């Protein structure tokens, strides 16, 4: 599989991950839920993987549903 | 069969609930345990159910829903996890054992003291009594939204204002009112609202939860896997995740989701109107029968479709058994897990026959029940 730079959003709660997926889809923002990469945090959980140029749109969407504690990373995945 | 024990559980569910459960058994993986298709399906189902609850109970910003097995689990979580040890708590004689027993437990193990709001002759409680019971060390108010015995509602708005003014943690038991009385969580000044899914929300058994402000601190009742922060010794700090350890009952929540959509699409006001029309038919039929005693505040503007009665001095279990064996009418007798309510009504020995009506009962059901009770009372 071709590796590429991706924007990855990690959440403090799984409920936030699904609320985020919902609002991203409502706003037509592409991406998908993935297992939280170990390079972000050892353990488990979900993260949102999207194209690397969508940070503003994604963070605006998160703010609209009061998710302010998401963490944004840029990773080669 | 005529089923009139809907305050225990609704047997007749909206068409599609059972199919939704069956479909979930085939489709759902485990919530928060992966990003593969069936685990995502589970997560989306839980999220949709949170949204439907939020719509039905008018949750606001920074308020959320934590799911659990039933109202009893939700109430235990709220009472044992949020009430300050050593404090004074006000509750009422209307309460179910799901409230009373966790409070008694805290009395024994955490040094809380408890005072009970009394009920008047028709089973209502009054905020003036709460003002009288208030102490310097009062920290919490725990009240049912509606009695499971009389069907009377409690003036939650008035008690909410009282709680807010006196900075009390306000826990509301909505086991009977959810699906029967409009709930406006965002404006009722409650900190925690506990509900079950299988009564008047018409979902499967094994579902329930609590609505809360995300800022309310509740220690978990259950500790375990959450699919996140696996190396932490504690539960995740964020709600609702902090309160949702263990595998979620997505199969039943899928059924509850279907039922919630049914309620939201049908309109709660239409469901209430239907149930109260049947309730009025039942009351009008029974109140003309000599020898039948009816309990509660029948003319309340907001109440549930539950009516408790007795026939003369007959044991309530005898009446309920005759209704079952001779007429195939399902009712509940005895004390209904609300001992102080029966003490207040003077029915602690006789109990009461509880007839509780659902959206799916019919006029014919009510007519046959009136006829049966008329014959028993004759």
Short mmCIF file of C-alpha atoms in Angstrom, two decimals:
data_model
loop_
_atom_site.label_atom_id
_atom_site.label_comp_id
_atom_site.label_asym_id
_atom_site.label_seq_id
_atom_site.Cartn_x
_atom_site.Cartn_y
_atom_site.Cartn_z
CA UNK A 1 0.00 0.00 0.00
CA UNK A 2 1.29 3.44 -0.90
CA UNK A 3 2.35 5.50 2.09
CA UNK A 4 1.20 9.11 2.28
CA UNK A 5 1.02 12.03 4.67
CA UNK A 6 -2.25 11.90 6.56
CA UNK A 7 -3.91 14.05 9.12
CA UNK A 8 -4.85 11.95 12.15
CA UNK A 9 -7.15 13.11 14.92
CA UNK A 10 -6.97 11.28 18.24
CA UNK A 11 -9.83 11.55 20.70
CA UNK A 12 -10.02 11.38 24.47
CA UNK A 13 -13.21 9.35 24.30
CA UNK A 14 -14.64 6.79 21.88
CA UNK A 15 -18.01 8.57 22.09
CA UNK A 16 -16.25 11.66 20.72
CA UNK A 17 -14.86 9.63 17.81
CA UNK A 18 -18.33 8.62 16.65
CA UNK A 19 -19.75 12.09 17.24
CA UNK A 20 -16.88 13.42 15.13
CA UNK A 21 -17.53 10.92 12.35
CA UNK A 22 -21.17 12.00 12.35
CA UNK A 23 -20.41 15.73 12.07
CA UNK A 24 -17.66 15.18 9.48
CA UNK A 25 -20.05 13.23 7.29
CA UNK A 26 -22.76 15.87 7.72
CA UNK A 27 -20.23 18.43 6.51
CA UNK A 28 -19.11 16.29 3.59
CA UNK A 29 -15.59 15.88 4.93
CA UNK A 30 -13.84 12.76 3.74
CA UNK A 31 -11.87 10.38 5.92
CA UNK A 32 -12.53 7.37 8.11
CA UNK A 33 -12.13 5.93 11.56
CA UNK A 34 -8.97 3.87 12.04
CA UNK A 35 -7.37 2.09 15.00
CA UNK A 36 -5.36 4.63 16.98
CA UNK A 37 -1.77 4.35 15.67
CA UNK A 38 0.68 3.14 18.30
CA UNK A 39 2.99 6.01 17.31
CA UNK A 40 0.43 8.39 18.84
CA UNK A 41 -0.38 6.38 21.91
CA UNK A 42 0.24 2.86 23.03
CA UNK A 43 -2.96 1.17 24.04
CA UNK A 44 -6.05 1.24 21.94
CA UNK A 45 -8.81 3.48 20.71
CA UNK A 46 -10.03 5.08 17.53
CA UNK A 47 -8.72 7.96 15.44
CA UNK A 48 -9.92 9.84 12.37
CA UNK A 49 -7.68 9.66 9.30
CA UNK A 50 -8.14 12.29 6.63
CA UNK A 51 -6.32 14.09 3.87
CA UNK A 52 -3.59 16.33 5.17
CA UNK A 53 -5.10 19.59 3.89
CA UNK A 54 -8.36 19.41 5.85
CA UNK A 55 -7.26 20.62 9.29
CA UNK A 56 -9.30 23.83 9.36
CA UNK A 57 -12.50 22.23 8.10
CA UNK A 58 -12.18 19.33 10.52
CA UNK A 59 -11.37 21.45 13.57
CA UNK A 60 -14.23 23.84 12.75
CA UNK A 61 -16.60 20.88 12.58
CA UNK A 62 -15.33 19.58 15.93
CA UNK A 63 -15.80 22.98 17.55
CA UNK A 64 -19.40 23.02 16.31
CA UNK A 65 -20.14 20.02 18.54
CA UNK A 66 -17.99 21.22 21.46
CA UNK A 67 -15.19 18.69 21.02
CA UNK A 68 -12.17 20.76 21.97
CA UNK A 69 -9.85 18.11 23.32
CA UNK A 70 -9.06 16.26 20.09
CA UNK A 71 -5.38 16.00 19.20
CA UNK A 72 -4.13 16.52 15.66
CA UNK A 73 -1.13 14.75 14.18
CA UNK A 74 0.46 14.48 10.75
CA UNK A 75 1.73 10.99 10.09
CA UNK A 76 3.06 9.01 7.17
CA UNK A 77 0.61 6.11 7.03
CA UNK B 1 -54.31 -11.81 26.53
CA UNK B 2 -54.77 -8.25 27.74
CA UNK B 3 -51.47 -6.89 28.95
CA UNK B 4 -51.74 -4.13 31.54
CA UNK B 5 -48.40 -4.39 33.33
CA UNK B 6 -46.58 -1.88 31.17
CA UNK B 7 -45.12 -0.08 34.18
CA UNK B 8 -43.12 -3.26 34.77
CA UNK B 9 -42.18 -3.65 31.11
CA UNK B 10 -43.94 -2.97 27.83
CA UNK B 11 -44.57 -6.28 26.11
CA UNK B 12 -46.00 -4.86 22.93
CA UNK B 13 -43.18 -3.05 21.17
CA UNK B 14 -43.37 -1.03 17.97
CA UNK B 15 -43.25 -3.35 14.97
CA UNK B 16 -39.61 -3.44 13.97
CA UNK B 17 -37.97 -3.48 17.41
CA UNK B 18 -37.52 -7.25 17.43
CA UNK B 19 -36.23 -7.18 13.86
CA UNK B 20 -33.75 -4.46 14.79
CA UNK B 21 -32.39 -6.66 17.58
CA UNK B 22 -32.14 -9.66 15.27
CA UNK B 23 -30.40 -7.57 12.64
CA UNK B 24 -27.92 -6.27 15.21
CA UNK B 25 -27.06 -9.82 16.25
CA UNK B 26 -26.07 -10.43 12.65
CA UNK B 27 -24.36 -7.10 12.01
CA UNK B 28 -22.80 -5.82 15.20
CA UNK B 29 -19.30 -6.28 16.48
CA UNK B 30 -18.17 -4.91 19.82
CA UNK B 31 -18.35 -1.17 20.40
CA UNK B 32 -14.99 0.59 20.72
CA UNK B 33 -13.02 -2.57 20.12
CA UNK B 34 -11.89 -1.97 16.57
CA UNK B 35 -12.23 0.07 13.38
CA UNK B 36 -13.47 -2.80 11.22
CA UNK B 37 -16.94 -2.76 9.70
CA UNK B 38 -18.98 -4.48 12.40
CA UNK B 39 -17.31 -2.59 15.26
CA UNK B 40 -17.96 0.70 13.48
CA UNK B 41 -21.57 -0.47 12.99
CA UNK B 42 -21.84 -0.90 16.75
CA UNK B 43 -20.38 2.54 17.41
CA UNK B 44 -22.70 4.25 14.97
CA UNK B 45 -25.70 2.48 16.52
CA UNK B 46 -24.73 3.65 20.01
CA UNK B 47 -24.11 7.17 18.75
CA UNK B 48 -27.49 7.27 16.98
CA UNK B 49 -29.19 6.06 20.16
CA UNK B 50 -27.49 8.87 22.12
CA UNK B 51 -28.81 11.35 19.56
CA UNK B 52 -32.38 10.06 19.77
CA UNK B 53 -32.30 10.21 23.58
CA UNK B 54 -30.87 13.73 23.36
CA UNK B 55 -33.74 14.71 21.06
CA UNK B 56 -36.45 13.11 23.20
CA UNK B 57 -35.18 14.52 26.52
CA UNK B 58 -33.90 17.84 25.10
CA UNK B 59 -30.28 17.53 26.10
CA UNK B 60 -28.24 20.69 25.63
CA UNK B 61 -24.61 21.45 24.93
CA UNK B 62 -22.15 19.68 27.20
CA UNK B 63 -24.75 17.15 28.27
CA UNK B 64 -24.51 13.49 27.39
CA UNK B 65 -26.01 10.02 27.78
CA UNK B 66 -24.23 7.07 29.37
CA UNK B 67 -25.86 3.73 28.63
CA UNK B 68 -26.16 0.90 31.12
CA UNK B 69 -28.36 -2.12 31.79
CA UNK B 70 -31.46 -0.45 33.27
CA UNK B 71 -32.71 2.36 35.49
CA UNK B 72 -31.61 0.48 38.61
CA UNK B 73 -28.00 0.40 37.41
CA UNK B 74 -28.22 4.06 36.42
CA UNK B 75 -29.63 5.04 39.82
CA UNK B 76 -27.00 3.01 41.67
CA UNK B 77 -24.32 4.70 39.56
CA UNK B 78 -25.71 8.15 40.29
CA UNK B 79 -26.41 7.67 43.99
CA UNK B 80 -23.30 5.70 44.94
CA UNK B 81 -21.07 7.63 42.57
CA UNK B 82 -22.10 11.26 43.00
CA UNK B 83 -23.52 11.78 46.48
CA UNK B 84 -21.00 13.11 48.97
CA UNK B 85 -20.25 10.72 51.86
CA UNK B 86 -21.38 12.03 55.22
CA UNK B 87 -23.87 14.47 53.74
CA UNK B 88 -27.61 14.86 54.24
CA UNK B 89 -29.94 13.76 51.43
CA UNK B 90 -33.58 14.59 50.83
CA UNK B 91 -35.72 12.05 49.01
CA UNK B 92 -39.41 11.12 49.15
CA UNK B 93 -41.80 8.38 50.20
CA UNK B 94 -42.71 7.90 46.54
CA UNK B 95 -39.40 6.25 45.75
CA UNK B 96 -38.78 2.82 44.33
CA UNK B 97 -36.30 0.48 45.98
CA UNK B 98 -33.90 1.31 43.13
CA UNK B 99 -33.52 4.66 44.89
CA UNK B 100 -34.14 3.61 48.50
CA UNK B 101 -31.75 0.69 48.73
CA UNK B 102 -28.66 2.48 47.35
CA UNK B 103 -29.46 5.35 49.75
CA UNK B 104 -29.80 2.91 52.67
CA UNK B 105 -26.49 1.37 51.60
CA UNK B 106 -24.83 4.79 51.72
CA UNK B 107 -26.43 5.38 55.09
CA UNK B 108 -24.70 2.24 56.36
CA UNK B 109 -21.36 2.57 54.61
CA UNK B 110 -20.84 6.27 53.85
CA UNK B 111 -22.53 7.94 56.78
CA UNK B 112 -25.18 9.85 54.88
CA UNK B 113 -28.40 10.85 56.63
CA UNK B 114 -31.75 10.74 54.85
CA UNK B 115 -35.02 12.61 55.21
CA UNK B 116 -38.18 11.76 53.33
CA UNK B 117 -40.66 14.18 51.82
CA UNK B 118 -44.11 13.03 52.94
CA UNK B 119 -47.01 12.47 50.56
CA UNK B 120 -50.46 13.96 50.97
CA UNK B 121 -53.69 11.94 50.84
CA UNK B 122 -53.59 11.59 47.07
CA UNK B 123 -49.89 10.75 46.88
CA UNK B 124 -48.34 14.12 45.98
CA UNK B 125 -45.20 15.66 47.46
CA UNK B 126 -44.62 19.39 47.91
CA UNK B 127 -41.59 21.62 47.63
CA UNK B 128 -42.53 23.42 50.86
CA UNK B 129 -41.67 20.22 52.73
CA UNK B 130 -38.25 20.17 51.08
CA UNK B 131 -37.62 23.69 52.36
CA UNK B 132 -38.54 22.48 55.85
CA UNK B 133 -36.18 19.48 55.64
CA UNK B 134 -33.24 21.46 54.25
CA UNK B 135 -30.15 21.45 56.47
CA UNK B 136 -26.76 23.08 56.29
CA UNK B 137 -25.22 19.76 55.30
CA UNK B 138 -27.89 18.85 52.71
CA UNK B 139 -26.06 18.10 49.48
CA UNK B 140 -28.46 16.11 47.34
CA UNK B 141 -32.08 15.71 46.34
CA UNK B 142 -33.18 12.39 44.82
CA UNK B 143 -36.70 12.19 43.44
CA UNK B 144 -38.78 10.13 41.10
CA UNK B 145 -40.41 12.00 38.23
CA UNK B 146 -43.51 9.81 38.53
CA UNK B 147 -44.67 7.26 41.09
CA UNK B 148 -44.69 3.69 39.87
CA UNK B 149 -47.67 3.04 42.16
CA UNK B 150 -50.05 5.95 41.65
CA UNK B 151 -48.79 7.30 38.34
CA UNK B 152 -48.69 10.78 39.89
CA UNK B 153 -46.03 13.07 38.51
CA UNK B 154 -43.74 15.18 40.66
CA UNK B 155 -43.35 18.89 39.96
CA UNK B 156 -39.77 18.51 38.80
CA UNK B 157 -39.54 22.13 37.68
CA UNK B 158 -40.32 23.38 41.19
CA UNK B 159 -37.95 20.92 42.85
CA UNK B 160 -35.30 21.74 40.25
CA UNK B 161 -35.46 25.41 41.15
CA UNK B 162 -35.23 24.48 44.82
CA UNK B 163 -32.19 22.28 44.13
CA UNK B 164 -30.46 24.93 42.06
CA UNK B 165 -31.11 27.69 44.62
CA UNK B 166 -29.64 25.54 47.39
CA UNK B 167 -26.81 24.09 45.27
CA UNK B 168 -28.00 20.52 45.70
CA UNK B 169 -27.07 17.65 43.43
CA UNK B 170 -30.44 16.76 41.87
CA UNK B 171 -30.92 13.16 40.73
CA UNK B 172 -34.18 12.30 38.94
CA UNK B 173 -35.58 8.80 38.50
CA UNK B 174 -37.38 8.84 35.16
CA UNK B 175 -38.05 5.09 35.00
CA UNK B 176 -41.79 5.65 34.76
CA UNK B 177 -41.91 9.07 33.13
CA UNK B 178 -39.63 8.50 30.14
CA UNK B 179 -42.05 8.05 27.27
CA UNK B 180 -45.02 9.10 29.40
CA UNK B 181 -44.32 12.70 30.43
CA UNK B 182 -42.31 15.28 28.45
CA UNK B 183 -38.76 15.60 29.79
CA UNK B 184 -36.75 18.77 29.27
CA UNK B 185 -33.39 17.88 30.79
CA UNK B 186 -31.74 21.08 29.62
CA UNK B 187 -34.20 23.22 31.57
CA UNK B 188 -35.21 21.11 34.57
CA UNK B 189 -32.16 21.91 36.71
CA UNK B 190 -31.42 18.22 37.22
CA UNK B 191 -27.81 17.06 37.32
CA UNK B 192 -28.53 13.41 36.52
CA UNK B 193 -31.62 11.82 34.97
CA UNK B 194 -31.89 8.02 35.08
CA UNK B 195 -34.07 6.10 32.64
CA UNK B 196 -34.83 2.61 31.47
CA UNK B 197 -35.36 1.57 27.88
CA UNK B 198 -37.85 -1.26 28.28
CA UNK B 199 -40.81 0.45 29.91
CA UNK B 200 -42.49 3.38 28.15
CA UNK B 201 -39.62 3.91 25.73
CA UNK B 202 -40.76 0.51 24.42
CA UNK B 203 -37.30 -0.89 23.77
CA UNK B 204 -35.81 -4.24 24.83
CA UNK B 205 -34.96 -5.18 28.39
CA UNK B 206 -31.30 -4.72 29.31
CA UNK B 207 -31.24 -1.10 28.18
CA UNK B 208 -31.19 2.11 30.17
CA UNK B 209 -28.91 4.95 31.04
CA UNK B 210 -28.34 8.27 32.62
CA UNK B 211 -28.33 11.76 31.20
CA UNK B 212 -25.85 14.10 32.78
CA UNK B 213 -23.96 17.32 32.45
CA UNK B 214 -20.44 16.42 31.33
CA UNK B 215 -19.18 18.54 34.23
CA UNK B 216 -20.97 16.41 36.85
CA UNK B 217 -18.53 14.13 38.61
CA UNK B 218 -19.78 10.57 38.97
CA UNK B 219 -17.52 7.77 40.15
CA UNK B 220 -18.09 4.66 38.07
CA UNK B 221 -20.07 1.77 39.50
CA UNK B 222 -18.30 -0.64 37.16
CA UNK B 223 -14.61 -0.65 36.29
CA UNK B 224 -13.12 -2.43 33.30
CA UNK B 225 -12.34 -2.31 29.62
CA UNK B 226 -13.44 0.68 27.57
CA UNK B 227 -11.42 0.20 24.41
CA UNK B 228 -9.33 3.27 25.19
CA UNK B 229 -6.40 4.14 27.49
CA UNK B 230 -5.64 0.47 28.14
CA UNK B 231 -2.50 1.15 30.18
CA UNK B 232 -4.25 3.54 32.56
CA UNK B 233 -5.17 2.18 35.98
CA UNK B 234 -8.33 4.29 36.02
CA UNK B 235 -11.34 4.64 33.78
CA UNK B 236 -11.14 7.30 31.04
CA UNK B 237 -11.80 10.71 32.57
CA UNK B 238 -14.37 11.78 29.97
CA UNK B 239 -18.09 11.10 30.15
CA UNK B 240 -19.93 9.05 29.05
CA UNK B 241 -16.95 6.72 28.42
CA UNK B 242 -15.98 6.77 32.11
CA UNK B 243 -19.28 5.06 32.96
CA UNK B 244 -19.41 2.56 30.10
CA UNK B 245 -16.98 -0.20 31.05
CA UNK B 246 -17.45 -3.62 29.52
CA UNK B 247 -19.10 -4.71 26.32
CA UNK B 248 -22.11 -2.55 25.53
CA UNK B 249 -25.43 -4.24 24.83
CA UNK B 250 -25.55 -3.08 21.24
CA UNK B 251 -28.04 -5.78 20.24
CA UNK B 252 -30.68 -4.40 22.59
CA UNK B 253 -29.63 -0.79 22.06
CA UNK B 254 -30.33 -1.31 18.35
CA UNK B 255 -33.88 -2.26 19.37
CA UNK B 256 -34.10 0.74 21.67
CA UNK B 257 -32.88 2.96 18.85
CA UNK B 258 -35.72 1.72 16.66
CA UNK B 259 -38.23 2.36 19.46
CA UNK B 260 -36.85 5.87 20.09
CA UNK B 261 -37.17 6.72 16.41
CA UNK B 262 -40.74 5.44 16.55
CA UNK B 263 -41.50 7.75 19.50
CA UNK B 264 -39.77 10.76 17.99
CA UNK B 265 -41.47 10.22 14.61
CA UNK B 266 -44.91 9.48 16.08
CA UNK B 267 -44.60 12.43 18.44
CA UNK B 268 -44.51 11.97 22.19
CA UNK B 269 -47.54 14.24 22.51
CA UNK B 270 -49.56 11.85 20.33
CA UNK B 271 -48.40 8.83 22.31
CA UNK B 272 -49.33 10.53 25.58
CA UNK B 273 -52.74 11.59 24.24
CA UNK B 274 -53.50 8.03 23.19
CA UNK B 275 -52.47 6.54 26.54
CA UNK B 276 -54.34 9.15 28.57
CA UNK B 277 -57.52 8.63 26.55
CA UNK B 278 -57.39 4.94 27.51
CA UNK B 279 -56.52 5.88 31.09
CA UNK B 280 -59.57 8.17 31.29
CA UNK B 281 -61.76 5.39 29.88
CA UNK B 282 -60.46 3.03 32.55
CA UNK B 283 -60.90 5.51 35.37
CA UNK B 284 -64.40 6.53 34.29
CA UNK B 285 -65.40 2.88 34.12
CA UNK B 286 -63.95 1.91 37.49
CA UNK B 287 -65.01 4.94 39.51
CA UNK B 288 -68.66 3.99 39.08
CA UNK B 289 -68.12 0.55 40.64
CA UNK B 290 -68.95 0.38 44.32
CA UNK B 291 -66.30 -1.35 46.39
CA UNK B 292 -63.36 -0.24 44.23
CA UNK B 293 -60.85 2.15 45.76
CA UNK B 294 -58.72 4.20 43.37
CA UNK B 295 -55.42 5.71 44.51
CA UNK B 296 -53.58 8.80 43.33
CA UNK B 297 -54.18 12.22 41.84
CA UNK B 298 -56.27 11.30 38.82
CA UNK B 299 -56.78 14.86 37.61
CA UNK B 300 -53.14 15.92 37.44
CA UNK B 301 -52.34 17.74 34.22
CA UNK B 302 -49.30 15.54 33.66
CA UNK B 303 -49.26 11.98 34.93
CA UNK B 304 -48.58 8.49 33.64
CA UNK B 305 -51.16 6.01 32.44
CA UNK B 306 -50.85 3.92 35.61
CA UNK B 307 -53.84 3.35 37.87
CA UNK B 308 -53.70 1.46 41.16
CA UNK B 309 -56.83 0.14 42.81
CA UNK B 310 -58.16 -2.25 45.39
CA UNK B 311 -61.39 -4.20 45.49
CA UNK B 312 -62.95 -3.97 48.94
CA UNK B 313 -60.63 -5.57 51.42
CA UNK B 314 -59.58 -8.36 49.03
CA UNK B 315 -55.92 -9.19 48.96
CA UNK B 316 -54.52 -7.46 45.86
CA UNK B 317 -52.75 -10.66 44.84
CA UNK B 318 -56.09 -12.50 44.83
CA UNK B 319 -57.64 -9.89 42.52
CA UNK B 320 -54.63 -9.95 40.23
CA UNK B 321 -54.70 -13.75 40.14
CA UNK B 322 -58.40 -13.86 39.27
CA UNK B 323 -57.80 -11.32 36.50
CA UNK B 324 -55.03 -13.54 35.16
CA UNK B 325 -56.58 -16.98 35.48
CA UNK B 326 -60.20 -16.19 34.64
CA UNK B 327 -59.86 -13.27 32.24
CA UNK B 328 -56.28 -13.49 30.92
CA UNK B 329 -55.63 -9.91 32.03
CA UNK B 330 -52.07 -9.22 33.21
CA UNK B 331 -51.70 -6.82 36.16
CA UNK B 332 -49.32 -6.46 39.06
CA UNK B 333 -50.26 -6.81 42.71
CA UNK B 334 -48.43 -6.30 46.00
CA UNK B 335 -46.07 -3.53 46.98
CA UNK B 336 -44.43 -2.72 43.62
CA UNK B 337 -41.00 -2.27 45.27
CA UNK B 338 -42.18 1.07 46.72
CA UNK B 339 -42.70 0.31 50.42
CA UNK B 340 -42.97 3.87 51.69
CA UNK B 341 -45.58 4.76 49.08
CA UNK B 342 -47.77 1.96 50.37
CA UNK B 343 -47.23 3.05 53.96
CA UNK B 344 -48.35 6.54 52.93
CA UNK B 345 -51.43 5.20 51.17
CA UNK B 346 -52.21 2.79 54.01
CA UNK B 347 -51.92 -0.20 51.70
CA UNK B 348 -48.84 -1.87 53.14
CA UNK B 349 -50.85 -4.98 54.09
CA UNK B 350 -53.25 -5.16 51.16
CA UNK B 351 -50.93 -3.93 48.44
CA UNK B 352 -52.65 -2.65 45.32
CA UNK B 353 -53.64 -3.92 41.90
CA UNK B 354 -51.74 -1.87 39.35
CA UNK B 355 -53.13 -1.44 35.85
CA UNK B 356 -50.68 0.29 33.53
CA UNK B 357 -51.60 1.17 29.98
CA UNK B 358 -49.41 1.31 26.89
CA UNK B 359 -49.76 3.03 23.53
CA UNK B 360 -50.68 -0.34 22.03
CA UNK B 361 -53.61 -1.17 24.32
CA UNK B 362 -57.08 -0.78 22.84
CA UNK B 363 -60.47 0.54 23.93
CA UNK B 364 -61.68 -3.06 23.86
CA UNK B 365 -58.90 -4.07 26.28
CA UNK B 366 -60.06 -1.40 28.71
CA UNK B 367 -63.73 -2.28 28.32
CA UNK B 368 -63.05 -5.95 29.07
CA UNK B 369 -60.94 -5.01 32.09
CA UNK B 370 -63.69 -2.81 33.50
CA UNK B 371 -66.19 -5.62 33.00
CA UNK B 372 -63.90 -8.14 34.71
CA UNK B 373 -63.29 -5.92 37.72
CA UNK B 374 -66.97 -5.13 37.94
CA UNK B 375 -67.71 -8.86 38.15
CA UNK B 376 -64.97 -9.41 40.76
CA UNK B 377 -66.24 -6.49 42.84
CA UNK B 378 -69.89 -7.55 42.67
#
